[in-house]
Coordinates of C-alpha atoms and ligand atoms in Angstrom, one line a residue:
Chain K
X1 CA 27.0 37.0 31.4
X2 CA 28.9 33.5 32.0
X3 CA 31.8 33.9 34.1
X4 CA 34.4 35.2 31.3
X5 CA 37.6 33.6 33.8
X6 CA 36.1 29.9 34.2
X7 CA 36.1 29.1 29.8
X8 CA 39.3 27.6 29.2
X9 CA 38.8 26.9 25.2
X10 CA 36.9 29.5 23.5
X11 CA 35.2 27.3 21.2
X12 CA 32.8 29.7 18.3
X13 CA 29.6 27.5 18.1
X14 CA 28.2 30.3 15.5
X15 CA 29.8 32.0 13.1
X16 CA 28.5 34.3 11.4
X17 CA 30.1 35.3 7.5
X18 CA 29.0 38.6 5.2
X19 CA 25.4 37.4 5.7
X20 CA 23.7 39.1 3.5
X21 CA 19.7 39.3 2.7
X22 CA 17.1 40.7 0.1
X23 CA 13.7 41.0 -0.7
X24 CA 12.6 42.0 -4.2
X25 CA 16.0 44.3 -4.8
X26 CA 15.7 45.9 -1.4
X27 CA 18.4 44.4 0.9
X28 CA 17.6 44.1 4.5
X29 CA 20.7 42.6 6.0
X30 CA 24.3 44.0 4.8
X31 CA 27.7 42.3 5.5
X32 CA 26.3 40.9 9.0
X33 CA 29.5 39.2 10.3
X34 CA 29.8 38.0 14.2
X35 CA 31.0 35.3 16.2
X36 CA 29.5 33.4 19.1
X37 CA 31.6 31.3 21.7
X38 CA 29.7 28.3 23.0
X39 CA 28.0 29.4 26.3
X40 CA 28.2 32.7 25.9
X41 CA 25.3 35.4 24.9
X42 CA 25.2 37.9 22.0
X43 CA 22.7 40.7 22.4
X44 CA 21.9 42.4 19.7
X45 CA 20.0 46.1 19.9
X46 CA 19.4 48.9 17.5
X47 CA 16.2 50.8 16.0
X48 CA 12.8 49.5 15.3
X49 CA 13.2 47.4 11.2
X50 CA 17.0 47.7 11.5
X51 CA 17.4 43.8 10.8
X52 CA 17.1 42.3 13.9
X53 CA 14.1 40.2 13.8
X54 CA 15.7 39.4 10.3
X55 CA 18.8 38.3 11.2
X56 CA 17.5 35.9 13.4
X57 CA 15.4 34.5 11.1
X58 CA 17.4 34.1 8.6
X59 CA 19.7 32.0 11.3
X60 CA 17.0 30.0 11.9
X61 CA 16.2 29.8 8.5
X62 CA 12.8 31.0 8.1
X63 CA 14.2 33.2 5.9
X64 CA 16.5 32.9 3.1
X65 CA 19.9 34.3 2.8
X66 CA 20.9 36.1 -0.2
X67 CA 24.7 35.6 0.1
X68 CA 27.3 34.9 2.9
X69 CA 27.8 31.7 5.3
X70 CA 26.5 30.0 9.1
X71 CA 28.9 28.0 10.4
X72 CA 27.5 25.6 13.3
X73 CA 30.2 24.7 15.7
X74 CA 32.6 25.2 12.6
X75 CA 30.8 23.9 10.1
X76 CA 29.0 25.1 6.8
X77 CA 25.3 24.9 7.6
X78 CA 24.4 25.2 4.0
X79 CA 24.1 21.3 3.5
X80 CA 21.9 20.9 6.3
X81 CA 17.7 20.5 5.7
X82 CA 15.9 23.4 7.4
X83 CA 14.9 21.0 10.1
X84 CA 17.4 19.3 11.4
X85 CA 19.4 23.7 11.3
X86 CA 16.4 24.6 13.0
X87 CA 16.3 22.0 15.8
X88 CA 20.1 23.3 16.2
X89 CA 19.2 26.7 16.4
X90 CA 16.5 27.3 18.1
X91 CA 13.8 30.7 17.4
X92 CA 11.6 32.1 20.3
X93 CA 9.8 35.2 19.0
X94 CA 8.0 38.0 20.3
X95 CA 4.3 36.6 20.2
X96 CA 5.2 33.4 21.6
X97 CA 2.8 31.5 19.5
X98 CA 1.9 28.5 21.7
X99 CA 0.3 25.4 20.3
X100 CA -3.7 26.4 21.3
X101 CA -4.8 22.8 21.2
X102 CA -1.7 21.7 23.6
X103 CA -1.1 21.9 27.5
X104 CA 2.1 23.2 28.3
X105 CA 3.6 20.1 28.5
X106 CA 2.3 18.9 25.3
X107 CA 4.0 22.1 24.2
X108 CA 7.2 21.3 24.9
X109 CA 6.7 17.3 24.4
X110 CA 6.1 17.6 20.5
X111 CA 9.8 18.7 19.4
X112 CA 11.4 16.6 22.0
X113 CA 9.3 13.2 20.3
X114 CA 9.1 14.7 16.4
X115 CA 12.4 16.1 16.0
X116 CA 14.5 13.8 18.8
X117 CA 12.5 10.9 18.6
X118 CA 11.9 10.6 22.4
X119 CA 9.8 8.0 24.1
X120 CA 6.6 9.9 25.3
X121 CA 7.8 9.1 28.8
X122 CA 11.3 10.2 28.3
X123 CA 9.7 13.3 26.7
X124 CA 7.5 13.7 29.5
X125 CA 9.9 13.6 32.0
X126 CA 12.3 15.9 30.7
X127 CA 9.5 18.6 29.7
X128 CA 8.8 18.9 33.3
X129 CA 12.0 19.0 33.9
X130 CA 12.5 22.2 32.2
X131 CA 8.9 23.6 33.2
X132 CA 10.2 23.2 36.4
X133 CA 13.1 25.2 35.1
X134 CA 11.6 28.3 34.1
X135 CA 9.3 27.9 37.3
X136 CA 6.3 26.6 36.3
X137 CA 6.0 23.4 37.8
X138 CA 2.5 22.3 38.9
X139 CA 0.6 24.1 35.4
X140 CA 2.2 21.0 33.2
X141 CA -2.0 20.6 32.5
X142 CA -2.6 24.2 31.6
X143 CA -3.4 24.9 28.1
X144 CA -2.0 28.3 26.9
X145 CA -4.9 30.4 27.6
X146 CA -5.2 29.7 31.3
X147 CA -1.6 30.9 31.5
X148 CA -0.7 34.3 32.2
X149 CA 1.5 35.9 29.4
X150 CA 4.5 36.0 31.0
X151 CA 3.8 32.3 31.9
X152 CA 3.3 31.5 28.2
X153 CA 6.4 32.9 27.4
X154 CA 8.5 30.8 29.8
X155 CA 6.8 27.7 28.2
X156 CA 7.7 28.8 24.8
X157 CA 11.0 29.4 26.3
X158 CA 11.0 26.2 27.8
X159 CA 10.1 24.4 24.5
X160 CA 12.9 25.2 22.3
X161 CA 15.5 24.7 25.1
X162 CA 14.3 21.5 26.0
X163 CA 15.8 20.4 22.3
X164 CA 18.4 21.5 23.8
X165 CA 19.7 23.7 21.0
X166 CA 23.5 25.0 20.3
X167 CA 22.0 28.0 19.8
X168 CA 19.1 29.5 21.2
X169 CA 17.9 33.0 19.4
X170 CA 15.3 35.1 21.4
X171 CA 13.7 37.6 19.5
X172 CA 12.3 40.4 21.9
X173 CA 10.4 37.8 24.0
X174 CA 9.5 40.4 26.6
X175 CA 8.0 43.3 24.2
X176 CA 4.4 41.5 23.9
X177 CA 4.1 41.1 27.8
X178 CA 3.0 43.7 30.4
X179 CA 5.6 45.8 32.3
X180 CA 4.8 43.4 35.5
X181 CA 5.7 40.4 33.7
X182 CA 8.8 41.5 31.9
X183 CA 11.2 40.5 34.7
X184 CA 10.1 36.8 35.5
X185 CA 10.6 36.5 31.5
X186 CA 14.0 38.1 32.4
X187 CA 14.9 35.9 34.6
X188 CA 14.7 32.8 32.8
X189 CA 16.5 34.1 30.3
X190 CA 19.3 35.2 32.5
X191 CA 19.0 31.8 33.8
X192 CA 19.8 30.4 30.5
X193 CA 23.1 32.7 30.0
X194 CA 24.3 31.1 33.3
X195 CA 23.9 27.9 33.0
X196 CA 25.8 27.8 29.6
X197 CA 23.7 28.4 27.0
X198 CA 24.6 29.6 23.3
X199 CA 22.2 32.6 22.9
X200 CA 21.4 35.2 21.0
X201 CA 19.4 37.9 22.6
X202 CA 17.3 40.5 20.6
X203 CA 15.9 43.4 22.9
X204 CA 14.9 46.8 23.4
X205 CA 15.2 46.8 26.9
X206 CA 19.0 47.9 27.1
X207 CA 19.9 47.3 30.7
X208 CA 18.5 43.8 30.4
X209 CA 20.8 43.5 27.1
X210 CA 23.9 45.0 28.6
X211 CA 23.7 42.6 31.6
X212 CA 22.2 39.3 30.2
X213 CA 25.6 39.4 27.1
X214 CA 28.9 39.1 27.1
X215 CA 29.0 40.8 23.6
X216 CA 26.8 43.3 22.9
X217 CA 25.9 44.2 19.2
X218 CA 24.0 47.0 17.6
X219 CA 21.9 47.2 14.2
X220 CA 21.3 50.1 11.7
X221 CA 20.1 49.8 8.7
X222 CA 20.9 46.0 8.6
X223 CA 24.4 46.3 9.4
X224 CA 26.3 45.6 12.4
X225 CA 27.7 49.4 13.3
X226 CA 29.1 48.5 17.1
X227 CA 30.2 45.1 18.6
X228 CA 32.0 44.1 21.6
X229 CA 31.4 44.0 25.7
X230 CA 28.6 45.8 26.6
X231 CA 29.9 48.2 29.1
X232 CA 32.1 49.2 25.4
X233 CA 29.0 50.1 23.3
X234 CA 27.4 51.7 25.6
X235 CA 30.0 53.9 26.0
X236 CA 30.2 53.9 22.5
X237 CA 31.8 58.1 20.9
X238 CA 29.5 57.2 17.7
X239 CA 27.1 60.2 18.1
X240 CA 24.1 58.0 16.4
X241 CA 24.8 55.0 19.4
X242 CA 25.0 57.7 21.9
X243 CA 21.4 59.3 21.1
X244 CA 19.9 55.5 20.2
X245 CA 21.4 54.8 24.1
X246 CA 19.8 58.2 25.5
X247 CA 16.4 58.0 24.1
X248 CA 16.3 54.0 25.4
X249 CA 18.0 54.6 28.5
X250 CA 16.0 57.9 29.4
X251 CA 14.4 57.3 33.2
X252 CA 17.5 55.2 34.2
X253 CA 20.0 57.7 35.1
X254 CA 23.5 56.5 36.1
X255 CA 22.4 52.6 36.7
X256 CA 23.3 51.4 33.7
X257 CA 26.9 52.1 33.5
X258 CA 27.1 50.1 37.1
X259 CA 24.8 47.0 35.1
X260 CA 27.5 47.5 32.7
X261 CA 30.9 47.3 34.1
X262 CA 29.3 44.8 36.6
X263 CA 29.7 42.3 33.5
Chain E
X1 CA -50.9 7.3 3.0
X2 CA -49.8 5.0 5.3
X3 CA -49.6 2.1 2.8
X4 CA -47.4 4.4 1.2
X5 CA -44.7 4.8 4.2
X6 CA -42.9 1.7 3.5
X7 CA -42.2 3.1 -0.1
X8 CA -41.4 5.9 1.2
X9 CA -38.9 4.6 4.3
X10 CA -37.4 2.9 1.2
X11 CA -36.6 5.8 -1.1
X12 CA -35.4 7.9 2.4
X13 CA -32.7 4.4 2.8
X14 CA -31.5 5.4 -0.8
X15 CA -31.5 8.8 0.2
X16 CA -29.3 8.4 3.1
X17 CA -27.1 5.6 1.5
X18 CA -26.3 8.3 -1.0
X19 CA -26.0 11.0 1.3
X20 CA -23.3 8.8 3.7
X21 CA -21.5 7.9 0.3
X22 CA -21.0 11.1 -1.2
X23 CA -20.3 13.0 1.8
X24 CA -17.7 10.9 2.7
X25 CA -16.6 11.5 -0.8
X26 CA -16.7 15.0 -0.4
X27 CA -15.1 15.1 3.2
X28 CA -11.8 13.3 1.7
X29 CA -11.2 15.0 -1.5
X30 CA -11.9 18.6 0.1
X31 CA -9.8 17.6 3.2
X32 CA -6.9 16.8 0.9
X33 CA -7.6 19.5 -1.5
X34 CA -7.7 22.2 1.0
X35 CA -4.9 20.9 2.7
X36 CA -2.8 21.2 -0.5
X37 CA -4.1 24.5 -1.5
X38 CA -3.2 26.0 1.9
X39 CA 0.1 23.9 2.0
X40 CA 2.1 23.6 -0.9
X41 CA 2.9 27.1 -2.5
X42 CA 3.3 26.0 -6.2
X43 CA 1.3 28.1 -9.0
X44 CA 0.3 24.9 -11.1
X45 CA -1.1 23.2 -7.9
X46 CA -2.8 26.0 -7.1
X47 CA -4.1 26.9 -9.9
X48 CA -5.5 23.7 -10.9
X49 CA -7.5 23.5 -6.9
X50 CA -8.9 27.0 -7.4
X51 CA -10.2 26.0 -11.2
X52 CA -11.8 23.2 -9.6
X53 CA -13.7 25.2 -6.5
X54 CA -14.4 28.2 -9.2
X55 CA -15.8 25.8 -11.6
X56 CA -17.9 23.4 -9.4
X57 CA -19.3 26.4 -7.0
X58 CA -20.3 28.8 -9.9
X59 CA -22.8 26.1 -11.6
X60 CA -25.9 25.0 -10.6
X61 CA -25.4 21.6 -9.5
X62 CA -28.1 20.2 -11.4
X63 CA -26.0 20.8 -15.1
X64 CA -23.5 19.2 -13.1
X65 CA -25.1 16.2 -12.8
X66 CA -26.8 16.1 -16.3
X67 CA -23.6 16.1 -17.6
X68 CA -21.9 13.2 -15.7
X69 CA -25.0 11.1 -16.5
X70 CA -26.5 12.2 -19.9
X71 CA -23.6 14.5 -21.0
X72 CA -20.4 12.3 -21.0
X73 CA -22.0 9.3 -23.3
X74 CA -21.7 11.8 -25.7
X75 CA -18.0 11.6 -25.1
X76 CA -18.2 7.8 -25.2
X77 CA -18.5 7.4 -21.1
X78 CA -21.2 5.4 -19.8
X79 CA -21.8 6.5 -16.0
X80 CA -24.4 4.1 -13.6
X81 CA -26.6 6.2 -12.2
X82 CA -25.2 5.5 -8.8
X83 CA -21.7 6.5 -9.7
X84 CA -23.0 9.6 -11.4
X85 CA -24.9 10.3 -8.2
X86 CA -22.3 9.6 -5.8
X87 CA -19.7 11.4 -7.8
X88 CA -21.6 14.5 -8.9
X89 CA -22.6 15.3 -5.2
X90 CA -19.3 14.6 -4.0
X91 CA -17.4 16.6 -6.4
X92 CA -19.9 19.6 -5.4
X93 CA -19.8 19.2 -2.2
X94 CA -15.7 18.8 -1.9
X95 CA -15.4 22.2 -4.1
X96 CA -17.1 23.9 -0.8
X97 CA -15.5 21.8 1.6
X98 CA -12.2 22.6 -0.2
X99 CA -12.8 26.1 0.6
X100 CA -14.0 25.8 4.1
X101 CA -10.8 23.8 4.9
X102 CA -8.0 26.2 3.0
X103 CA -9.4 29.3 4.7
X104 CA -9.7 27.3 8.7
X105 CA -6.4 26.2 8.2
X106 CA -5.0 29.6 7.2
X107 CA -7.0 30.9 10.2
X108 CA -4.6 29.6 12.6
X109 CA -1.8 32.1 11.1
X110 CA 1.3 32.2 10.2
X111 CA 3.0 32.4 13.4
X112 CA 2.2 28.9 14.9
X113 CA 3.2 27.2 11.9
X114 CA 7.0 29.4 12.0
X115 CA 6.6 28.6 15.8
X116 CA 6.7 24.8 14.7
X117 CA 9.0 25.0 11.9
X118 CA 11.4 27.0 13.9
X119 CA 11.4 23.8 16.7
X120 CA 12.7 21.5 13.7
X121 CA 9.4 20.0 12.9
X122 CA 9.2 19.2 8.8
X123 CA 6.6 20.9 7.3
X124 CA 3.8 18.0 7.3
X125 CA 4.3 17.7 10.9
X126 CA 3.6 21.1 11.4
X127 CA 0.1 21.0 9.2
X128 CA -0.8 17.6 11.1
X129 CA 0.2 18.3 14.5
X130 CA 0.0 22.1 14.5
X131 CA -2.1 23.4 12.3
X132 CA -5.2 21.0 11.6
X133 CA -5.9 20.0 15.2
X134 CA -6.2 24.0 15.4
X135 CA -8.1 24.8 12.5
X136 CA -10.7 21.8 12.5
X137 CA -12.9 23.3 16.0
X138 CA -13.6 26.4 13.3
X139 CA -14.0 24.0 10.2
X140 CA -17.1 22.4 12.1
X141 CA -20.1 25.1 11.0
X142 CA -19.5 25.1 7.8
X143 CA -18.9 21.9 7.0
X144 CA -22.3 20.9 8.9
X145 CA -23.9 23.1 6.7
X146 CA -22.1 21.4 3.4
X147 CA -23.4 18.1 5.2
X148 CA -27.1 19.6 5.1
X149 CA -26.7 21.3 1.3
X150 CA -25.6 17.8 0.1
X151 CA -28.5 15.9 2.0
X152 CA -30.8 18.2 0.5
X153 CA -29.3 17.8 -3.2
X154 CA -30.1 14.2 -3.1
X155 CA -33.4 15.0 -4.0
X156 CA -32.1 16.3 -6.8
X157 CA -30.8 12.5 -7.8
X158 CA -33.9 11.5 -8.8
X159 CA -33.8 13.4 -11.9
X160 CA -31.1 10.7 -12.9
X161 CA -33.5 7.8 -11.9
X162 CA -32.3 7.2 -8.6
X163 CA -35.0 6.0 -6.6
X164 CA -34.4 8.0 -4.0
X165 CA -37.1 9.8 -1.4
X166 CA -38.3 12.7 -3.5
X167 CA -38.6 10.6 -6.6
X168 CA -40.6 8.0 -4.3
X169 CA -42.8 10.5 -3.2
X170 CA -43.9 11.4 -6.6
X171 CA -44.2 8.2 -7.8
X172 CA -46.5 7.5 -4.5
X173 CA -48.5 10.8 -5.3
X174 CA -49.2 9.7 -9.2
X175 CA -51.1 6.7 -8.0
X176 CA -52.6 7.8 -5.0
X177 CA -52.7 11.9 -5.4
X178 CA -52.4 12.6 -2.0
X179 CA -49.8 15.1 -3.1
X180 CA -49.7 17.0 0.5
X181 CA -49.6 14.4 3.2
X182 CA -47.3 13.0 1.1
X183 CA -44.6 16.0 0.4
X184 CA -45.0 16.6 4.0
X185 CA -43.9 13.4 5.0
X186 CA -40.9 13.5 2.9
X187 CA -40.2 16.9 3.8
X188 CA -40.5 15.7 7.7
X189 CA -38.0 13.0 7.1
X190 CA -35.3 15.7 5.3
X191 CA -35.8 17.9 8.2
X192 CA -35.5 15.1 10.5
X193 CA -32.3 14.2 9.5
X194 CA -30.7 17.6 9.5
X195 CA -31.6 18.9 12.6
X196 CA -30.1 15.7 14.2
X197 CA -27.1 16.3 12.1
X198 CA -27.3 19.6 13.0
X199 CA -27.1 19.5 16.9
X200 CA -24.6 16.1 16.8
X201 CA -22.7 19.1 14.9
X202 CA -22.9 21.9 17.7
X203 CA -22.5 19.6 20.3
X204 CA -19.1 18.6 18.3
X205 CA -18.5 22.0 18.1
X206 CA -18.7 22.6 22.2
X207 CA -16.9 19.5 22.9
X208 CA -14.4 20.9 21.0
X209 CA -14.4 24.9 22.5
X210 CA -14.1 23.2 25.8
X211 CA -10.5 22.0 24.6
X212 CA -11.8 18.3 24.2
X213 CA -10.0 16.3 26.7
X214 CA -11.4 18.3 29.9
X215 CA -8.8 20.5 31.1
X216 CA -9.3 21.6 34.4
X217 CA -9.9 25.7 33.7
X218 CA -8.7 27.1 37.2
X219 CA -8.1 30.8 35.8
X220 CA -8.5 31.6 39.7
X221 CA -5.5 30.4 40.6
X222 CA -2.1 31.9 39.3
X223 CA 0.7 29.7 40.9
X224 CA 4.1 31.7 41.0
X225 CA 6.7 29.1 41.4
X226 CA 10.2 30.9 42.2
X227 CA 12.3 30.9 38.9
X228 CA 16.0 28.4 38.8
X229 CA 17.0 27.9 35.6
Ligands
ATP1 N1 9.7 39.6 4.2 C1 10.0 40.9 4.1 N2 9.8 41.5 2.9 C2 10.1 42.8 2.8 N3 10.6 43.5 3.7 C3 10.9 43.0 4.9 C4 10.6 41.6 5.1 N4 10.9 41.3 6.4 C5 11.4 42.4 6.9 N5 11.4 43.4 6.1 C6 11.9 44.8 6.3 O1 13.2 44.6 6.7 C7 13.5 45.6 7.7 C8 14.0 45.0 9.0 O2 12.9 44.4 9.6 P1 13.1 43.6 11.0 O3 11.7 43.1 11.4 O4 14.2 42.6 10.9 O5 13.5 44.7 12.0 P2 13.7 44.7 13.5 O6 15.0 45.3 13.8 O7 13.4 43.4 14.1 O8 12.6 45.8 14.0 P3 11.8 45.8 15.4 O9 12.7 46.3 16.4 O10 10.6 46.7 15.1 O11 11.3 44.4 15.6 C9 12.3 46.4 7.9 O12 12.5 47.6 7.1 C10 11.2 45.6 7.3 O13 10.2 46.4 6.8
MG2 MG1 11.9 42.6 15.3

């Protein structure tokens, strides 16, 4: 939710082209086309296996796409090797898969030295630097299970922006946590959006999604079948977005249209 | 008897020389075989590890060795008995360790080696940095029990002329026939050996539980530092 006044240029860091994807003659992902302006956020929402852990994946290239094109800040991604892609676009997922044998800042040292080749102090300095960040400055020693969940999360949070990514895709990275931790998890994330960050934000908690995006995008079936601001979807005539909105909205009442419009 | 001990501390030498040898042996090719097997995804690789651990593990390891020493002059090689020895235990012993590493390594899932890939690391990062320093705290056990199989199968080595302790024992007890001091000493040396090994091993193991460079554990304390990204 960057300030949409302040952008003079809106350059499209990612651009997404009939991005298509299949497994064994089952296709997951159909003619997935959207574009993101640098420092802006993309949520995307929609029901449970309707492509949206998928579609990030496939950005990110853990999986393969069948057909269709990424462009990265306008150009073809095709010729780049999965890891130099992937330390452009950056994945978090849901279980946020910390490195057991690695304190936190260990955690978020080992991309910044393997994949941009910085000095261990220069690493070291700018891993606490975003620790710090995402407020945990002072458990740099902690390995991953004296953290709390929520805690964990922020570190793996911290570890692929420190990379310092032109995109950074979240998948869900609050649905593993307990209710109590969702919002500090939240909060760094909103953090992100502010300060300027390229994301793309996959979530099931739909307040959070309508008020962390500037473009709001909903899955069925692996296709994109609403996209635009979020206050827009939401109040979205398609009778299969309006009952995905009630049943995930239930409990909220009338807040949400205020989170909404606020954007 | 105790004229005997030198004769035997000789033939328990061999015995360990042997052991040292073909474990390391075994250590290296089943490292880099299980490694492979869990890492690269191609059939013929594949295939090819899982003939060798089907193979080697399903016969007795006594044929093996016949055949590397007495078997493959047939076929025109000429093994030394050392070289038989060494190789036949190690190529045993790697088939288990080849096993023991594949399935520690694929213990430590799926996700942390995405969760590596996905921060740009290249794949044989991710195995070295991610996904062995994981997998070898769980790889200890069993390999300390390949370690004692293997010290045990040198007795075996004798059969090929090695001079090693069992086959010193009997040659002790055919000239003096003091068959049961005698086993027992050989059999105190074995066991000797391999409960040292063994609790080396588990103290290995707990070095390694505890994290291995002493993190301070202070579960107690849950520092919540305000949040400005
Ligand atoms: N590797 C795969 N092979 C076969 N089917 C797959 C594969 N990955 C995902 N699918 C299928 O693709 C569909 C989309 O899955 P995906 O995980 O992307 O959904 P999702 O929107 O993230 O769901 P959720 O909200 O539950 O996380 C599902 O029907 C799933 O079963
Ligand atoms: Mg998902």
């Amino acid at each position: 939710m960057s300030d949409s006044s302040g952008h003079g240029s809106a350059e499209v860091v990612l651009d997404v082209r009939n991005m298509e994807m299949s497994v064994g003659g089952t296709t997951i992902l159909i003619d997935v086309s959207f574009q993101l302006e640098r420092g802006r956020t993309i949520s995307v929402v929609g029901p449970s296996g309707s492509g949206k852990s998928t579609l990030l994946r496939c950005l990110n290239r853990l999986e393969r796409i069948s057909s269709g094109s990424v462009l990265l800040g306008g150009v073809h991604t095709d010729a780049l090797p999965a890891p130099a892609l992937r330390s452009r676009i950056g994945l978090v997922s849901q279980k946020f898969a910390l490195f057991g044998h690695l304190d936190a800042l260990a955690n978020v040292t080992l991309g910044l030295r393997r994949t941009r080749h910085l000095s261990k102090p220069a690493a070291d300095e700018q891993a606490r630097e975003w620790l710090n960040r995402v407020g945990l400055a002072g458990l740099e020693k902690r390995r991953p299970h004296e953290l709390s969940g929520g805690q964990q999360q922020r570190v793996a949070i911290a570890r692929a922006a420190a990379l310092e990514p032109d995109v950074l895709l979240l998948d869900e990275v609050t649905s593993a946590l307990d209710p109590e931790l969702v919002e500090e998890v939240e909060n760094v994330v909103l953090g992100l959006a502010r300060s300027g960050t390229s994301l793309v934000v996959v979530t099931h908690e739909i307040p959070f999604a309508a008020k962390v995006a500037d473009i709001m995008l909903m899955m069925e079936a692996g296709q994109v079948v609403e996209t635009g601001p979020p206050q827009d979807v939401l109040a979205s005539s398609r009778p299969r977005s309006q009952r995905f909105f009630a049943r995930h909205l239930r409990g909220w009442g009338d807040s949400i249209t205020s989170v909404g419009s606020a954007g | 008897m105790v004229d005997n001990l030198p004769f035997l501390l000789n033939g328990f030498a061999m015995t360990l020389g042997y052991a040292a040898g073909a474990l390391v042996f075994a250590m290296l090719l089943g490292g880099l075989l299980g490694t492979v097997d869990y890492a690269v995804h191609l059939w013929p690789v594949r295939w090819a590890i899982r003939g060798f651990v089907g193979l080697f593990r399903n016969t007795p390891f006594i044929v093996q060795l016949y055949i590397w020493f007495f078997g493959l002059p047939y076929a025109g090689v000429q093994l030394s008995a050392p070289v038989a020895g060494i190789l036949g235990l190690g190529l045993y012993g790697a088939s288990y360790v080849t096993e023991i590493v594949r399935a520690s390594l694929a213990s430590v899932g799926r996700e942390q080696e995405e969760a590596g890939l996905s921060l740009g690391l290249g794949h044989r990062d991710v195995i070295a940095r991610v996904v062995w320093p994981q997998a070898f705290a769980g790889m200890v056990p069993g390999l300390t029990n390949e370690a004692v199989a293997l010290i045990k199968n040198t007795s075996m080595l004798g059969f090929i002329t090695i001079t090693e302790l069992t086959l010193r024992t009997q040659q002790a007890i055919s000239s003096t026939f003091a068959s049961l001091p005698l086993y027992l000493t050989a059999g105190a040396m074995y066991l000797i050996v391999n409960v040292l090994l063994t609790l080396l091993a588990r103290r290995l193991e707990k070095t390694l539980a505890r994290g291995g460079r002493g993190s301070a554990l202070n579960l107690g304390s849950r520092t919540e530092v305000p949040v400005h990204v």
